[in-house]
Coordinates of C-alpha atoms and ligand atoms in Angstrom, one line a residue:
X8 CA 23.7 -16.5 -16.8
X9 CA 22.9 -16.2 -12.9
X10 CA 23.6 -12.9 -11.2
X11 CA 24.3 -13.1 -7.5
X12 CA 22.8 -10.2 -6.4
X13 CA 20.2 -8.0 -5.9
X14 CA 20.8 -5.4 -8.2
X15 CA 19.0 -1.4 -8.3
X16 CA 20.5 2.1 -9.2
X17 CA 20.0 4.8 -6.5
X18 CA 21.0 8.6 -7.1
X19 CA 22.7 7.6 -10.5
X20 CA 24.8 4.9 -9.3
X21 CA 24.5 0.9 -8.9
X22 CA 23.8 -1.2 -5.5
X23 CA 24.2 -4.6 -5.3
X24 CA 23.1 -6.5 -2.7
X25 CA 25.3 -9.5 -2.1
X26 CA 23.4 -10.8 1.3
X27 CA 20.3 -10.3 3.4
X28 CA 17.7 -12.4 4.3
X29 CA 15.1 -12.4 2.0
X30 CA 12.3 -11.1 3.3
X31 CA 14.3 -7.5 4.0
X32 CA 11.8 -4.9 2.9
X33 CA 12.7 -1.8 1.3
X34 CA 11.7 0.4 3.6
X35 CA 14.1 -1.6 6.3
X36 CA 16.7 -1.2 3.8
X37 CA 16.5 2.1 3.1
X38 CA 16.1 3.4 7.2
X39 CA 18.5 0.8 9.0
X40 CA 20.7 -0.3 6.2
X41 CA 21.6 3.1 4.0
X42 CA 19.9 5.4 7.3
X43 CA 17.6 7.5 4.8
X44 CA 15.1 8.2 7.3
X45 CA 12.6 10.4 5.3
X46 CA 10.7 7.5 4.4
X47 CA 8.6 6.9 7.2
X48 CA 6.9 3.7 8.8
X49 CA 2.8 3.9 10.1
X50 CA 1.1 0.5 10.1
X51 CA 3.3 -1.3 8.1
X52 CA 0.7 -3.0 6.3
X53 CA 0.2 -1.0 3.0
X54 CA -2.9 0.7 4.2
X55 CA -1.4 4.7 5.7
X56 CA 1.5 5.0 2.7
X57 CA 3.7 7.3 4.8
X58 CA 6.3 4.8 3.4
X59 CA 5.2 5.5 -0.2
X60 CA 8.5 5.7 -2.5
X61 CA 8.8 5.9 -6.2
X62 CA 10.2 3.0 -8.5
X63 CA 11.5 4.0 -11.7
X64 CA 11.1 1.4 -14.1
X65 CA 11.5 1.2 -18.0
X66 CA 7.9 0.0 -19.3
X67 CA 7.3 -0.5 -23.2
X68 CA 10.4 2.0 -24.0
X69 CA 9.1 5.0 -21.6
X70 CA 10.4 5.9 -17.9
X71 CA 7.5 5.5 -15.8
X72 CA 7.4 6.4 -12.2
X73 CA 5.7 4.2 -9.8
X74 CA 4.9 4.8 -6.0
X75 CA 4.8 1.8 -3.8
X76 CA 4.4 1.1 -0.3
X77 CA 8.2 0.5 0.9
X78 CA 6.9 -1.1 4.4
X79 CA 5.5 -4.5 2.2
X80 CA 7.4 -4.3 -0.8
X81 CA 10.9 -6.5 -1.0
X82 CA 14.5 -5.7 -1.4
X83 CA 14.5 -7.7 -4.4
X84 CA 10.9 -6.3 -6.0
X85 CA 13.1 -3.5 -6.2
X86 CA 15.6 -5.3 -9.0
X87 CA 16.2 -3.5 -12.4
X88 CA 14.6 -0.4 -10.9
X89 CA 15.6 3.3 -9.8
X90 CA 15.1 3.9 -6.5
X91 CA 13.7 7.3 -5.7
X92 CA 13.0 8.5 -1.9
X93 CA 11.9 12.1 -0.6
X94 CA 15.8 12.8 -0.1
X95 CA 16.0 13.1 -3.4
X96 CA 13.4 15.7 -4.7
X97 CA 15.3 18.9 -3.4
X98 CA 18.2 19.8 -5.3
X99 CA 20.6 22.8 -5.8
X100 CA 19.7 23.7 -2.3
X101 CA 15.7 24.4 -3.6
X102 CA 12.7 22.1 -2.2
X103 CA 11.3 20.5 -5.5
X104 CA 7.8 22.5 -6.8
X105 CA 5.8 19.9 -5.4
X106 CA 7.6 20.7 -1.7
X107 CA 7.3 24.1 -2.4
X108 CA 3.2 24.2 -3.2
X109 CA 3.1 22.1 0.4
X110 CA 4.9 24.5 2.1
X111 CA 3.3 27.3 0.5
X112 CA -1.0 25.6 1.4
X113 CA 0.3 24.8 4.8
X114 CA -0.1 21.1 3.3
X115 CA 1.5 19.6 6.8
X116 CA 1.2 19.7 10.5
X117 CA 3.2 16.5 12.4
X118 CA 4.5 16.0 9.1
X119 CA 4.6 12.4 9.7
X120 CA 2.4 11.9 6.6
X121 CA 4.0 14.5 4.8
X122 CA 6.9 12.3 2.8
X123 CA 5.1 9.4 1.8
X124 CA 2.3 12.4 0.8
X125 CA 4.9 14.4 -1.2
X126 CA 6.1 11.1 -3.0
X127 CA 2.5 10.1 -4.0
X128 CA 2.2 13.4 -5.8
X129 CA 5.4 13.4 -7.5
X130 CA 4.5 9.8 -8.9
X131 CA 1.0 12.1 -10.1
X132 CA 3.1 15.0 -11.8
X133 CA 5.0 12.4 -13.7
X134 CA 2.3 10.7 -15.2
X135 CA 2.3 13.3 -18.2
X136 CA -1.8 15.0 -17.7
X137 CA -1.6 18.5 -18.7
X138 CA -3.9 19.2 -16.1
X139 CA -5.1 17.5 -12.9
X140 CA -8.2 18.0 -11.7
X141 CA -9.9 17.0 -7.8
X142 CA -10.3 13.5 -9.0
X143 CA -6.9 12.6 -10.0
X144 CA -5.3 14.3 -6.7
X145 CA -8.0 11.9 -4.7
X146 CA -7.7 9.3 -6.0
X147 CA -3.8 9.5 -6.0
X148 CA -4.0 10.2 -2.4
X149 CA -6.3 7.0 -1.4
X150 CA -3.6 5.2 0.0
X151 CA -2.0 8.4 1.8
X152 CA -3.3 8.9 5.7
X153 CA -3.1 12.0 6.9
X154 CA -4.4 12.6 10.7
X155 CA -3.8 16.4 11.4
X156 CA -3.6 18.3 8.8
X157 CA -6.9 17.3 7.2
X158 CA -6.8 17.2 2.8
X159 CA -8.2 20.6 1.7
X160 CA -4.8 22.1 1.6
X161 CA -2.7 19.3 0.6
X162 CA -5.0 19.2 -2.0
X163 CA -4.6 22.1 -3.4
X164 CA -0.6 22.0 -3.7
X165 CA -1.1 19.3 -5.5
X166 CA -3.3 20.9 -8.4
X167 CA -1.3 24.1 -8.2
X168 CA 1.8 21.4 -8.7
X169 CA 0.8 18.4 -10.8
X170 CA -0.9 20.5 -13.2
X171 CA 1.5 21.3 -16.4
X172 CA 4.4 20.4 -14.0
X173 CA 7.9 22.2 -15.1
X174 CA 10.3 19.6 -15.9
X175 CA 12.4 18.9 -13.2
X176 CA 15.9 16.9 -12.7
X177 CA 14.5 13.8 -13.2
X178 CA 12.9 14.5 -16.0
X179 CA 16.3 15.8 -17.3
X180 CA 17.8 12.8 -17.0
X181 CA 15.3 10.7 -18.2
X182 CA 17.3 9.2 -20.8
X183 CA 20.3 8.5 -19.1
X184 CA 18.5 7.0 -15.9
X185 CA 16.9 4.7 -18.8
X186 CA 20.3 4.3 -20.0
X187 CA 21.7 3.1 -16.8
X188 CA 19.1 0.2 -16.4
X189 CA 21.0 -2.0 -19.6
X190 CA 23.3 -2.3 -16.6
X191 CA 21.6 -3.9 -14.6
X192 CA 21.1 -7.3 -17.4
X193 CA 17.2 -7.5 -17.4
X194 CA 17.8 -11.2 -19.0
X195 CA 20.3 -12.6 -16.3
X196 CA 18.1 -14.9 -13.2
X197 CA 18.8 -13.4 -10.0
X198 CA 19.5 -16.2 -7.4
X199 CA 21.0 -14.4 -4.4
X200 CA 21.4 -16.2 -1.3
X201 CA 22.2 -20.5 -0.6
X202 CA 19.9 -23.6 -0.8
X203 CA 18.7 -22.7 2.6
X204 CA 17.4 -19.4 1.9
X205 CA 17.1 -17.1 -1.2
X206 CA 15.5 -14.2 -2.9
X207 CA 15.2 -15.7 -6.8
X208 CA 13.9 -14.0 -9.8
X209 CA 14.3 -16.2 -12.9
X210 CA 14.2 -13.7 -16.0
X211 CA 12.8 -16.5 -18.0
X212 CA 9.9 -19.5 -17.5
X213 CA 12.2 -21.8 -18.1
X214 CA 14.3 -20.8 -15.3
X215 CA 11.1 -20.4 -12.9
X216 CA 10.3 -24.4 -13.8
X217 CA 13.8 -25.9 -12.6
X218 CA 13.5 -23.7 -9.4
X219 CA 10.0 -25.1 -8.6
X220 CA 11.1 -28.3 -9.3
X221 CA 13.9 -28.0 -7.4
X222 CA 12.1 -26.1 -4.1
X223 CA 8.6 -27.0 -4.3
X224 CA 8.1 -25.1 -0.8
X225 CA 9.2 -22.0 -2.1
X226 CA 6.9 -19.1 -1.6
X227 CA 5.8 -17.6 -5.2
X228 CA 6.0 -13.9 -5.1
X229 CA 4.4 -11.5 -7.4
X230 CA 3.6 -8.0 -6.1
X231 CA 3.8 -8.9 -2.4
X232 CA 0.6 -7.1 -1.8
X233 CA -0.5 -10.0 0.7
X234 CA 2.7 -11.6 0.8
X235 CA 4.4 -8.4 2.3
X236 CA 1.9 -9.0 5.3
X237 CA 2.6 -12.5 6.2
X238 CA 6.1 -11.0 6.7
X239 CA 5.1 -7.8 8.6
X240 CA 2.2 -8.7 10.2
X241 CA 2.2 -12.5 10.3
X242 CA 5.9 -12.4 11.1
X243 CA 5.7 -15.7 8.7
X244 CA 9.8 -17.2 8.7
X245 CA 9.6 -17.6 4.9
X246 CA 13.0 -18.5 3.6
X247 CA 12.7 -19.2 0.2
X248 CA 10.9 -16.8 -2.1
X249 CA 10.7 -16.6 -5.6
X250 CA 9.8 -13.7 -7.2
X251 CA 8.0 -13.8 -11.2
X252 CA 8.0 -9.8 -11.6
X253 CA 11.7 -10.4 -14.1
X254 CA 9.9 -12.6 -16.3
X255 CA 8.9 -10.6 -19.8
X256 CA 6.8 -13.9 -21.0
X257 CA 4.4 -13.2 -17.5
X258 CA 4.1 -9.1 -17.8
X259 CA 2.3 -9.1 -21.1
X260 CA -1.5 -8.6 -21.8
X261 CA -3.1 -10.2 -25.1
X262 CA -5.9 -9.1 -26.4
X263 CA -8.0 -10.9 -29.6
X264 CA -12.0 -9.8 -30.6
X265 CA -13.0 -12.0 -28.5
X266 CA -10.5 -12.1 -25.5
X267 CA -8.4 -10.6 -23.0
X268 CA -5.5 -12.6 -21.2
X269 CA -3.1 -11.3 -18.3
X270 CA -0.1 -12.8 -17.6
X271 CA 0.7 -13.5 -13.9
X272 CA 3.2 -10.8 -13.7
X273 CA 0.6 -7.5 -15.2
X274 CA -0.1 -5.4 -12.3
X275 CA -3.9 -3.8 -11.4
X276 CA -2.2 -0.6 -12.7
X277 CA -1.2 -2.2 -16.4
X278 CA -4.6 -4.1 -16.8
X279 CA -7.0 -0.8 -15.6
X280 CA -7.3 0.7 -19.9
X281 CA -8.1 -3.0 -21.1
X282 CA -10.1 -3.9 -17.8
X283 CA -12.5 -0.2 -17.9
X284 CA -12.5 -1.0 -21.9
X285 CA -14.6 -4.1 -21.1
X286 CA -17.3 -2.3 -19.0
X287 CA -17.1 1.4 -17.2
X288 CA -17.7 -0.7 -14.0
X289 CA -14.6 -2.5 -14.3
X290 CA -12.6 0.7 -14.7
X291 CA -14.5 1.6 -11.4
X292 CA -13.7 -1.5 -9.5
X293 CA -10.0 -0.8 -10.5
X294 CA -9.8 2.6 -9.3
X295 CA -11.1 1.3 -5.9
X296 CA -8.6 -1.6 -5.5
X297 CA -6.7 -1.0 -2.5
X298 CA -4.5 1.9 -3.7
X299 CA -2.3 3.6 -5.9
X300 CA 0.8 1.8 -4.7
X301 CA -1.7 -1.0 -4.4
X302 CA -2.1 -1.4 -7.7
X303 CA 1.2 -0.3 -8.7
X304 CA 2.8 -3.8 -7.1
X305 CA -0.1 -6.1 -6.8
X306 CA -1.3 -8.4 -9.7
X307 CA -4.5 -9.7 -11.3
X308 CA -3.3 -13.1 -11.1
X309 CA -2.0 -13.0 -7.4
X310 CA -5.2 -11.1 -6.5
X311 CA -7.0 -15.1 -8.0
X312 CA -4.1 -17.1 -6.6
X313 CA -4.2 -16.3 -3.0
X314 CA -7.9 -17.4 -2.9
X315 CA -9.5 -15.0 -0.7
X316 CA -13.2 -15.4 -0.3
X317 CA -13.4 -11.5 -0.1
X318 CA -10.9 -10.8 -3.3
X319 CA -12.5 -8.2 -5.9
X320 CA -11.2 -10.3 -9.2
X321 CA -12.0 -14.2 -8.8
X322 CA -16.5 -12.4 -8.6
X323 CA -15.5 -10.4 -11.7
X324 CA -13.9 -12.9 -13.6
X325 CA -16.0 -15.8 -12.6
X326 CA -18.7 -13.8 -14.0
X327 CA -17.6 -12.8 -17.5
X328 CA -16.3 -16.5 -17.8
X329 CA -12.5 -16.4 -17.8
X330 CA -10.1 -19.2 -17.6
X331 CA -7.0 -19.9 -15.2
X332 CA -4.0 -21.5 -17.5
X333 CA -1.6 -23.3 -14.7
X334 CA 1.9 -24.6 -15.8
X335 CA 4.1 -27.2 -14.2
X336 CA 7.4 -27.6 -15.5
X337 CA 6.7 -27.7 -19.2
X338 CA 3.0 -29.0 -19.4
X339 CA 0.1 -26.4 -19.6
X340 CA -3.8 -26.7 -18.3
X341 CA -6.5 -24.7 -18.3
X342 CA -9.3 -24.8 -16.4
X343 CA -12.5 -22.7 -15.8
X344 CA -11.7 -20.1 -13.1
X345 CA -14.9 -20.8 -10.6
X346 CA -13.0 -24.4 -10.5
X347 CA -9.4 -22.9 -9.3
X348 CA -11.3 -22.3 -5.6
X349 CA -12.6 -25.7 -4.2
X350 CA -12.6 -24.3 -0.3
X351 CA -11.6 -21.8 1.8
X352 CA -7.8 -21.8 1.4
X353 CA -7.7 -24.6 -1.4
X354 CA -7.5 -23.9 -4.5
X355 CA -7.0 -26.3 -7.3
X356 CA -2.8 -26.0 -7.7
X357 CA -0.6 -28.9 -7.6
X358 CA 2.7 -28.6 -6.2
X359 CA 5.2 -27.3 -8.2
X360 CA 2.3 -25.3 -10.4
X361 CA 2.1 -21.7 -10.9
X362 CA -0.8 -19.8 -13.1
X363 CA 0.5 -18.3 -16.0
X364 CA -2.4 -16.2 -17.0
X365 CA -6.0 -15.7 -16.7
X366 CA -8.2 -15.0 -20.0
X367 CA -11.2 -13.5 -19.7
X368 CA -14.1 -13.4 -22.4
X369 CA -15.0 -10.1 -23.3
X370 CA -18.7 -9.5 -23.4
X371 CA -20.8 -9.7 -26.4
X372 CA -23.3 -7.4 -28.0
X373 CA -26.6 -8.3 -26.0
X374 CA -24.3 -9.2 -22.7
X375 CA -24.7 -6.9 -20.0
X376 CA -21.6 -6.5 -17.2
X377 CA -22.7 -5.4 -14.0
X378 CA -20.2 -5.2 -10.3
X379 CA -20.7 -4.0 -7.1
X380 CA -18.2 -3.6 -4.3
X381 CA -19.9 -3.2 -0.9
X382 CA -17.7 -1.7 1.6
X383 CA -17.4 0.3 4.4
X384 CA -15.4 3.5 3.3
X385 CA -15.6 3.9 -0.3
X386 CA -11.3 4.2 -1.1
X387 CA -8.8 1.4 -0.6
X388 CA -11.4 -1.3 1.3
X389 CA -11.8 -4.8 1.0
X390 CA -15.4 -6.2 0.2
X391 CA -18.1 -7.3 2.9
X392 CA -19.9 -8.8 -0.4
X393 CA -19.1 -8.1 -3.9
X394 CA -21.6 -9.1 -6.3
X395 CA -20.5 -9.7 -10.2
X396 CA -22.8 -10.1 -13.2
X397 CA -23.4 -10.8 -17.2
X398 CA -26.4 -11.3 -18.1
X399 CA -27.3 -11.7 -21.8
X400 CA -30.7 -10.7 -23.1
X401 CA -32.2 -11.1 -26.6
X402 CA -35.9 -9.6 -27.9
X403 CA -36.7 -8.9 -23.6
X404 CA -35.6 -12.1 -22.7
X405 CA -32.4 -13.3 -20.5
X406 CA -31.1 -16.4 -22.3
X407 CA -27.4 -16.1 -19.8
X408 CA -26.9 -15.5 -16.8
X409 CA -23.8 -15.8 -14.9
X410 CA -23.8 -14.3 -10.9
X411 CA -20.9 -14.6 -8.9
X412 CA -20.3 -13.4 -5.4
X413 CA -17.4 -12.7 -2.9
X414 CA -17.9 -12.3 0.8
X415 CA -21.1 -15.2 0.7
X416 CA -19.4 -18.2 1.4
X417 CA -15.5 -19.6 2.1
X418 CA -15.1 -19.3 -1.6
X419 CA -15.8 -16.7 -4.4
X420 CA -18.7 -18.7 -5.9
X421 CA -21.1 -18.6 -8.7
X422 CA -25.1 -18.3 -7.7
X423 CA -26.2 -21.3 -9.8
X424 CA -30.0 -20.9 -8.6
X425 CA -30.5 -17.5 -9.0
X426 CA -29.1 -17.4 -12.5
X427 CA -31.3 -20.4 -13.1
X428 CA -34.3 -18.5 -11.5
X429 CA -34.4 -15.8 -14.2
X430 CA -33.1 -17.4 -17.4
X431 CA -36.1 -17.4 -19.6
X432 CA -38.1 -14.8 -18.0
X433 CA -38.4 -11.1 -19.5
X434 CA -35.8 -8.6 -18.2
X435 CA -38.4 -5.6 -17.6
X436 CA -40.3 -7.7 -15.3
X437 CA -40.2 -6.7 -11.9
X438 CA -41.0 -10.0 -11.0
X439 CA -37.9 -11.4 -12.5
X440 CA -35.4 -9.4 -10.4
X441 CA -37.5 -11.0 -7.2
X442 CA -36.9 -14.2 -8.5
X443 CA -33.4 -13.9 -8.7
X444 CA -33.0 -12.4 -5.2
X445 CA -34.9 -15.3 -4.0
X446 CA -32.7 -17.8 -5.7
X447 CA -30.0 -16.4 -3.7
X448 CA -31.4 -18.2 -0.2
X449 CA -30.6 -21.6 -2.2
X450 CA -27.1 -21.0 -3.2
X451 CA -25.5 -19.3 0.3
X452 CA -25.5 -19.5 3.5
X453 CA -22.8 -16.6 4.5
X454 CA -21.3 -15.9 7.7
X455 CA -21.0 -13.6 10.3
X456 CA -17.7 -11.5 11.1
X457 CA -15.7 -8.7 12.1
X458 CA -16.9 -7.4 8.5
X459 CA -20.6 -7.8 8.2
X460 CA -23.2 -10.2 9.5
X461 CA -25.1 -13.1 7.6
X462 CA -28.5 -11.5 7.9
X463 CA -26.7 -8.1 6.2
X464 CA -24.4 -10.6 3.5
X465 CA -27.7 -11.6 2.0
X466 CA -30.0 -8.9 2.1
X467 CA -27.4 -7.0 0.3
X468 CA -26.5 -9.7 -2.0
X469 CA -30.3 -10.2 -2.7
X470 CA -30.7 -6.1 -3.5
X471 CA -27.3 -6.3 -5.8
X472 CA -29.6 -9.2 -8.2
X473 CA -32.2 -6.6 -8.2
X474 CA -30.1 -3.4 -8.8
X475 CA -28.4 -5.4 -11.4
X476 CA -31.6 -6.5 -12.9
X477 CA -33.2 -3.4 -12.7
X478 CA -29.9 -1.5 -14.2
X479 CA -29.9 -3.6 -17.4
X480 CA -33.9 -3.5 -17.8
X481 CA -33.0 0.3 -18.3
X482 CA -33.5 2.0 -14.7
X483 CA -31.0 5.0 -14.7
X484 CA -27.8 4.1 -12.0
X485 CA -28.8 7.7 -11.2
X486 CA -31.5 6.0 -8.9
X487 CA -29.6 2.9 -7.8
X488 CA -26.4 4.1 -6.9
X489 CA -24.5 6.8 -4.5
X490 CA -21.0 6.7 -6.7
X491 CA -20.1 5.7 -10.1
X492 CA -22.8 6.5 -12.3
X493 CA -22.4 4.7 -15.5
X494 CA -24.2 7.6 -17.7
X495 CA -21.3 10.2 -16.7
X496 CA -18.6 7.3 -15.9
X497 CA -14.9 8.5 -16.2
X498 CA -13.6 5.2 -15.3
X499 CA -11.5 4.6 -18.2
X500 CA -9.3 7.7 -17.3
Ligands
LIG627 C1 -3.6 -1.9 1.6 C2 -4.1 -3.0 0.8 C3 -5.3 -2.9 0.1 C4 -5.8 -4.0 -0.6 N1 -7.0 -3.8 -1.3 C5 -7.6 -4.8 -1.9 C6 -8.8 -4.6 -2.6 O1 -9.4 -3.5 -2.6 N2 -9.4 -5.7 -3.2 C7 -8.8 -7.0 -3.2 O2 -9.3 -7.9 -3.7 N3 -7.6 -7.1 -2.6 C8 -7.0 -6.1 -2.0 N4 -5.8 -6.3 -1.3 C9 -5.1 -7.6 -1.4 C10 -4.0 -7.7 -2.5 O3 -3.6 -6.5 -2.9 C11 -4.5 -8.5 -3.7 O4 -4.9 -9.7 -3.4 C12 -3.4 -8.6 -4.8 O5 -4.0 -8.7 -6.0 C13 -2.4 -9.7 -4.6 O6 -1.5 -9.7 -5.6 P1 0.0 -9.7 -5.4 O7 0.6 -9.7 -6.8 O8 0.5 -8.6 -4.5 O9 0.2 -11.1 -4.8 P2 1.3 -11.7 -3.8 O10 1.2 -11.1 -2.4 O11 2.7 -11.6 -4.4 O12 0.8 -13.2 -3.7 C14 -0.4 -13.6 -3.2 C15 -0.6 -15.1 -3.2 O13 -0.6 -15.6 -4.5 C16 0.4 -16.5 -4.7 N5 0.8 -16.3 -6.1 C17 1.1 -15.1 -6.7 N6 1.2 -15.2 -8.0 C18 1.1 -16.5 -8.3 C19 1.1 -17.3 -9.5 N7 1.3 -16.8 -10.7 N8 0.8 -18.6 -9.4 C20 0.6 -19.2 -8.2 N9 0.5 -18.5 -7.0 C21 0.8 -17.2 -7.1 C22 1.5 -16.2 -3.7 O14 2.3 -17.3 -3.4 C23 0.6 -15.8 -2.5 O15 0.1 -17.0 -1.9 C24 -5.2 -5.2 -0.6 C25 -3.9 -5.3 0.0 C26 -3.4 -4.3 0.7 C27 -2.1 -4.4 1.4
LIG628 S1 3.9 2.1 6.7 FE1 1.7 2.4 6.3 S2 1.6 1.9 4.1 FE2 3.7 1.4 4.6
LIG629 S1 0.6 16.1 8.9 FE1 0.3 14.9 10.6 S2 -0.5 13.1 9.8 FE2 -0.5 14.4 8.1

C-alpha cells in the first residue's frame, strides 16, 4: 500500500499533506503555511535552535519527546509523528511550569531565543530524570543561542522546572497521543508528489530498492542534518528526495560479544548508551556532536556517508575497525570502512547503493580506545583535527595499533606509519609515544583553512599520539586533558 501524503497529528488531530515541494521545511510550514509564528527563524542552519520544536514519536512502545531544529528538518521527517510547537505548552489560560520558572528567573530579554529555549527544556523535563542537575540543563541548551539575556537565569528555571516535573497535559494524554499514531499506517510507503518531483519514504527495504532503481538521482535522506543545508544554505533545487527514517529494518541496533552494528536509520541520540558502553570517550564524543536536536535527527550512518574529511564518526570507527555493509537492489557487500572514502567527496558507492549499516568491533580486554575532538568552542563544533585510537598492549608491549585522523587530509584516514612506528616497542617508553608522533610527518600533509593551519593540524595531531600514548601507559587524563576526565567520566548518562 502507497499513501499519498505526508501524514502528522497536530493538537490531537491528523494533517495530511497532499502537495508541496519537497524540500518545504517544517519550520516554513508551520510560519507561512499554518501562521504559528512562535517558532522562530535565526541562521537557519541548525546551529542558534530558536526554531527548536518537539517531535513526538512512539520508540520501543514509550512516547518520547524529541526537539529538533525546524529550520533543516523536512515536512515529511515529520511523518508518523506529533507535532508539538511553543503554542501548545500553555493551557487553561496558565503558561506551562516550564514558562512559568522563565518568567519567574527573568530567563528572557528580546525573547527571540526564548521559544526555541522553552521547547528545548520541555524535551529535558520529559525525559523522565528525577532530578536535573547543571550538566543536563547545559548540555540540553548546547544547541540554544541566547545573545541578551546571558544563561545564569535561564538556567536556573530550568532546574527549578525539569527537576521531578508535575505531569502536565501531555503527559495526560500520553496514551491516547500514542493511540492516535496506528492512524497514521507506520507500514504504508509514502510517495507524495509525481515522477518529477517527490518526498518518498518507503516503510520497507524492499520498497527503498525499486525507488533507487527507478530514480537513481534521487537524493537519500536520513536526518537531514547536512542535507537540510544544501536546501537552506546551498539553495540546492533537489527535487527528488527519498527519506529512510520509515524503514523499521534500518532503525535497529544489534549488538553480539563481539559486536555492535547500527542501521542507517539509528540516530546519534539512539546509539549514545551502546556507543559510551564501548569506551567513556565515546559517550563524550556523543555528548559533543553538534547538538541536542543534532543528534535527535542526524544519523551515525549519514554522519560516514556524506564523507566529510572533518566528520567525528568515519576517525572513530576507522579506528576500532568497523565495517560499512552497502546494498543495491537485493545484493549485499561489505567492505572495511577506511575503504568507503577513496577522496575528498568520493566515496566508494555505486549508483543505486545505499549503506545499510555499519558494525563496529567492540574492543577487547588488552585494547585500549582513545578520541580526541579538537575544536574551537568546546559545544556543538565541528573538528579542526580529530584523532582516534586502539591500541592493544600485552606484557608492556603494543602488538595493534590502529590511528585514524579527521581534519589531516581530504579524507578521514588511518596513520599507517605511525602505527607501524610503535608496534613492538614498550608502551611506558617515552620514547615510543615520540616515535609515533614522528610517524605522523610520513602519513599527512594537511592543509590550511578557514579552520586551522597545516603547521597547527600536525603539531596537534602529533601531541594527540603522545597524549594517547602517554594515557594508556597510565598518566592520569587529570594531567593531559581540560574536559572529560576519564577517572570521574559521566559520559554514559
Ligand atoms: C548544527 C550542526 C552541528 C553539527 N555538528 C557536527 C559534529 O559535531 N560532528 C560531525 O561530525 N558532524 C556534525 N554535523 C554534521 C551532521 O550532523 C552529521 O554529518 C550527521 O551525522 C549527518 O547525518 P544525517 O542523518 O543528518 O545525514 P543527511 O543530512 O540526511 O545525509 C548526509 C549525506 O549522506 C547521504 N546518506 C544518508 N544516509 C545514507 C545511506 N544510508 N546510504 C547512502 N547515503 C546516505 C545523504 O544522501 C547525504 O549525502 C553538524 C551539523 C549541524 C547542522
Ligand atoms: S533557525 Fe537557527 S537552528 Fe534553526
Ligand atoms: S533573550 Fe534575546 S537572544 Fe535570548
Amino acid at each position: 500500500m502507497t499513501r499519498a501524503t505526508i501524514s502528522f497529528m497536530r493538537r490531537g488531530k491528523r494533517v495530511d499533506i497532499e502537495d508541496c515541494d519537497p524540500k518545504t521545511t517544517l519550520l516554513d510550514w508551520l510560519r507561512l503555511e499554518e501562521r504559528s509564528t512562535g517558532t522562530k527563524e535565526g541562521c537557519a542552519e541548525g546551529d542558534c535552535g530558536a526554531c527548536t520544536v518537539i517531535l513526538a514519536r512512539e520508540r520501543d512502545g514509550k512516547l518520547v519527546y524529541e526537539p529538533v531544529n525546524s529550520c533543516i528538518l523536512l515536512l515529511g521527517q515529520a511523518d508518523g509523528a506529533d507535532v508539538i510547537t511553543v503554542e501548545d505548552l500553555a493551557a487553561d489560560g496558565k503558561l506551562h511550569s516550564i514558562q512559568n520558572a522563565m518568567v519567574e528567573h527573568h530567563g528572557s530579554q528580546c525573547g527571540f531565543c526564548t521559544p526555541g529555549i522553552v521547547m528545548s527544556l520541555f524535551a529535558l523535563s520529559h525525559e523522565g530524570k528525577s532530578k536535573v542537575d547543571r550538566q543536563d540543563v547545559t548540555d540540553a541548551l548546547a544547541g540554544n543561542l541566547c545573545r541578551c539575556t546571558g544563561y545564569t537565569p535561564i538556567i536556573k528555571a530550568a532546574l527549578q522546572a525539569c527537576s521531578d516535573p508535575h505531569p502536565d497535559q501531555f503527559d495526560v494524554k500520553a496514551a491516547e497521543t500514542l493511540a492516535s499514531f496506528s492512524q497514521l499506517r507506520a507500514l504504508e510507503d509514502v510517495f507524495m508528489g509525481n515522477d518529477e518531483q517527490f518526498f518518498a519514504a518507503p516503510a520497507a527495504e524492499s520498497s527503498l530498492a525499486f525507488l533507487m532503481q527507478k530514480y537513481p538521482d534521487a537524493t537519500l535522506l536520513a536526518g537531514a542534518t547536512d542535507v537540510g543545508l544544501w536546501i537552506t544554505k546551498g539553495l540546492m533545487p533537489l527535487k527528488r528526495l527519498i527519506w529512510l527514517g520509515r524503514i523499521r529494518s534500518l532503525t535497529t541496533v544489534d549488538e553480539t560479544a563481539t559486536t555492535i552494528s547500527f542501521g542507517a536509520g539509528v540516530t546519534h541520540q539512539i546509539a549514545l548508551p551502546y556507543l559510551a558502553a564501548i569506551d567513556p570517550d565515546f559517550g563524550q564524543l556523543t555528548r559533543r556532536f553538534g547538538s541536542r536536536q543534532v543528534r535527535a535527527s542526524g544519523t551515525v550512518v549519514g554522519n560516514i556517508a556524506n564523507g566529510s574529511p572533518i566528520g567525528d564518526w568515519p576517525p572513530a570507527f576507522i579506528a576500532l575497525g568497523a565495517s560499512v555493509e552497502l546494498r543495491n537492489g537485493f545484493s549485499n557487500r561489505s567492505i572495511p570502512i577506511e575503504d568507503f572514502f577513496i577522496a575528498y567527496k568520493k566515496q566508494n558507492r555505486e549508483t543505486g547503493e545505499y549503506i545499510r549499516r555499519v558494525t563496529v568491533s567492540k574492543p577487547g580486554p588488552n585494547d585500549h580506545v582513545r578520541l580526541f575532538k579538537i575544536t574551537k568552542r568546546r559545544d556543538e563544533d565541528i573538528s579542526s583535527v580529530m584523532g582516534a585510537f586502539r591500541v592493544t598492549v600485552v606484557d608492556g608491549l603494543i602488538t595493534q595499533a590502529r590511528f585514524a585522523f579527521g581534519g589531516m587530509a581530504g579524507i578521514p584516514k588511518r596513520a599507517l606509519a605511525a602505527e607501524a612506528a610503535v608496534v613492538g616497542l614498550a608502551i611506558k617508553d617515552i620514547a615510543t609515544w615520540g616515535a609515533g608522533a614522528e610517524g605522523l610527518t610520513e602519513d599527512f600533509a594537511p592543509l590550511s583553512d578557514h579552520r586551522a593551519s597545516a603547521d597547527y593540524r600536525m603539531r596537534v595531531a602529533r601531541n594527540l599520539v603522545i597524549k594517547a600514548l602517554a594515557e594508556i601507559a597510565g598518566v592520569p587524563s587529570s594531567s593531559t586533558r581540560i574536559s572529560g576526565f576519564r577517572e570521574v567520566s559521566h559520559a554514559a548518562e
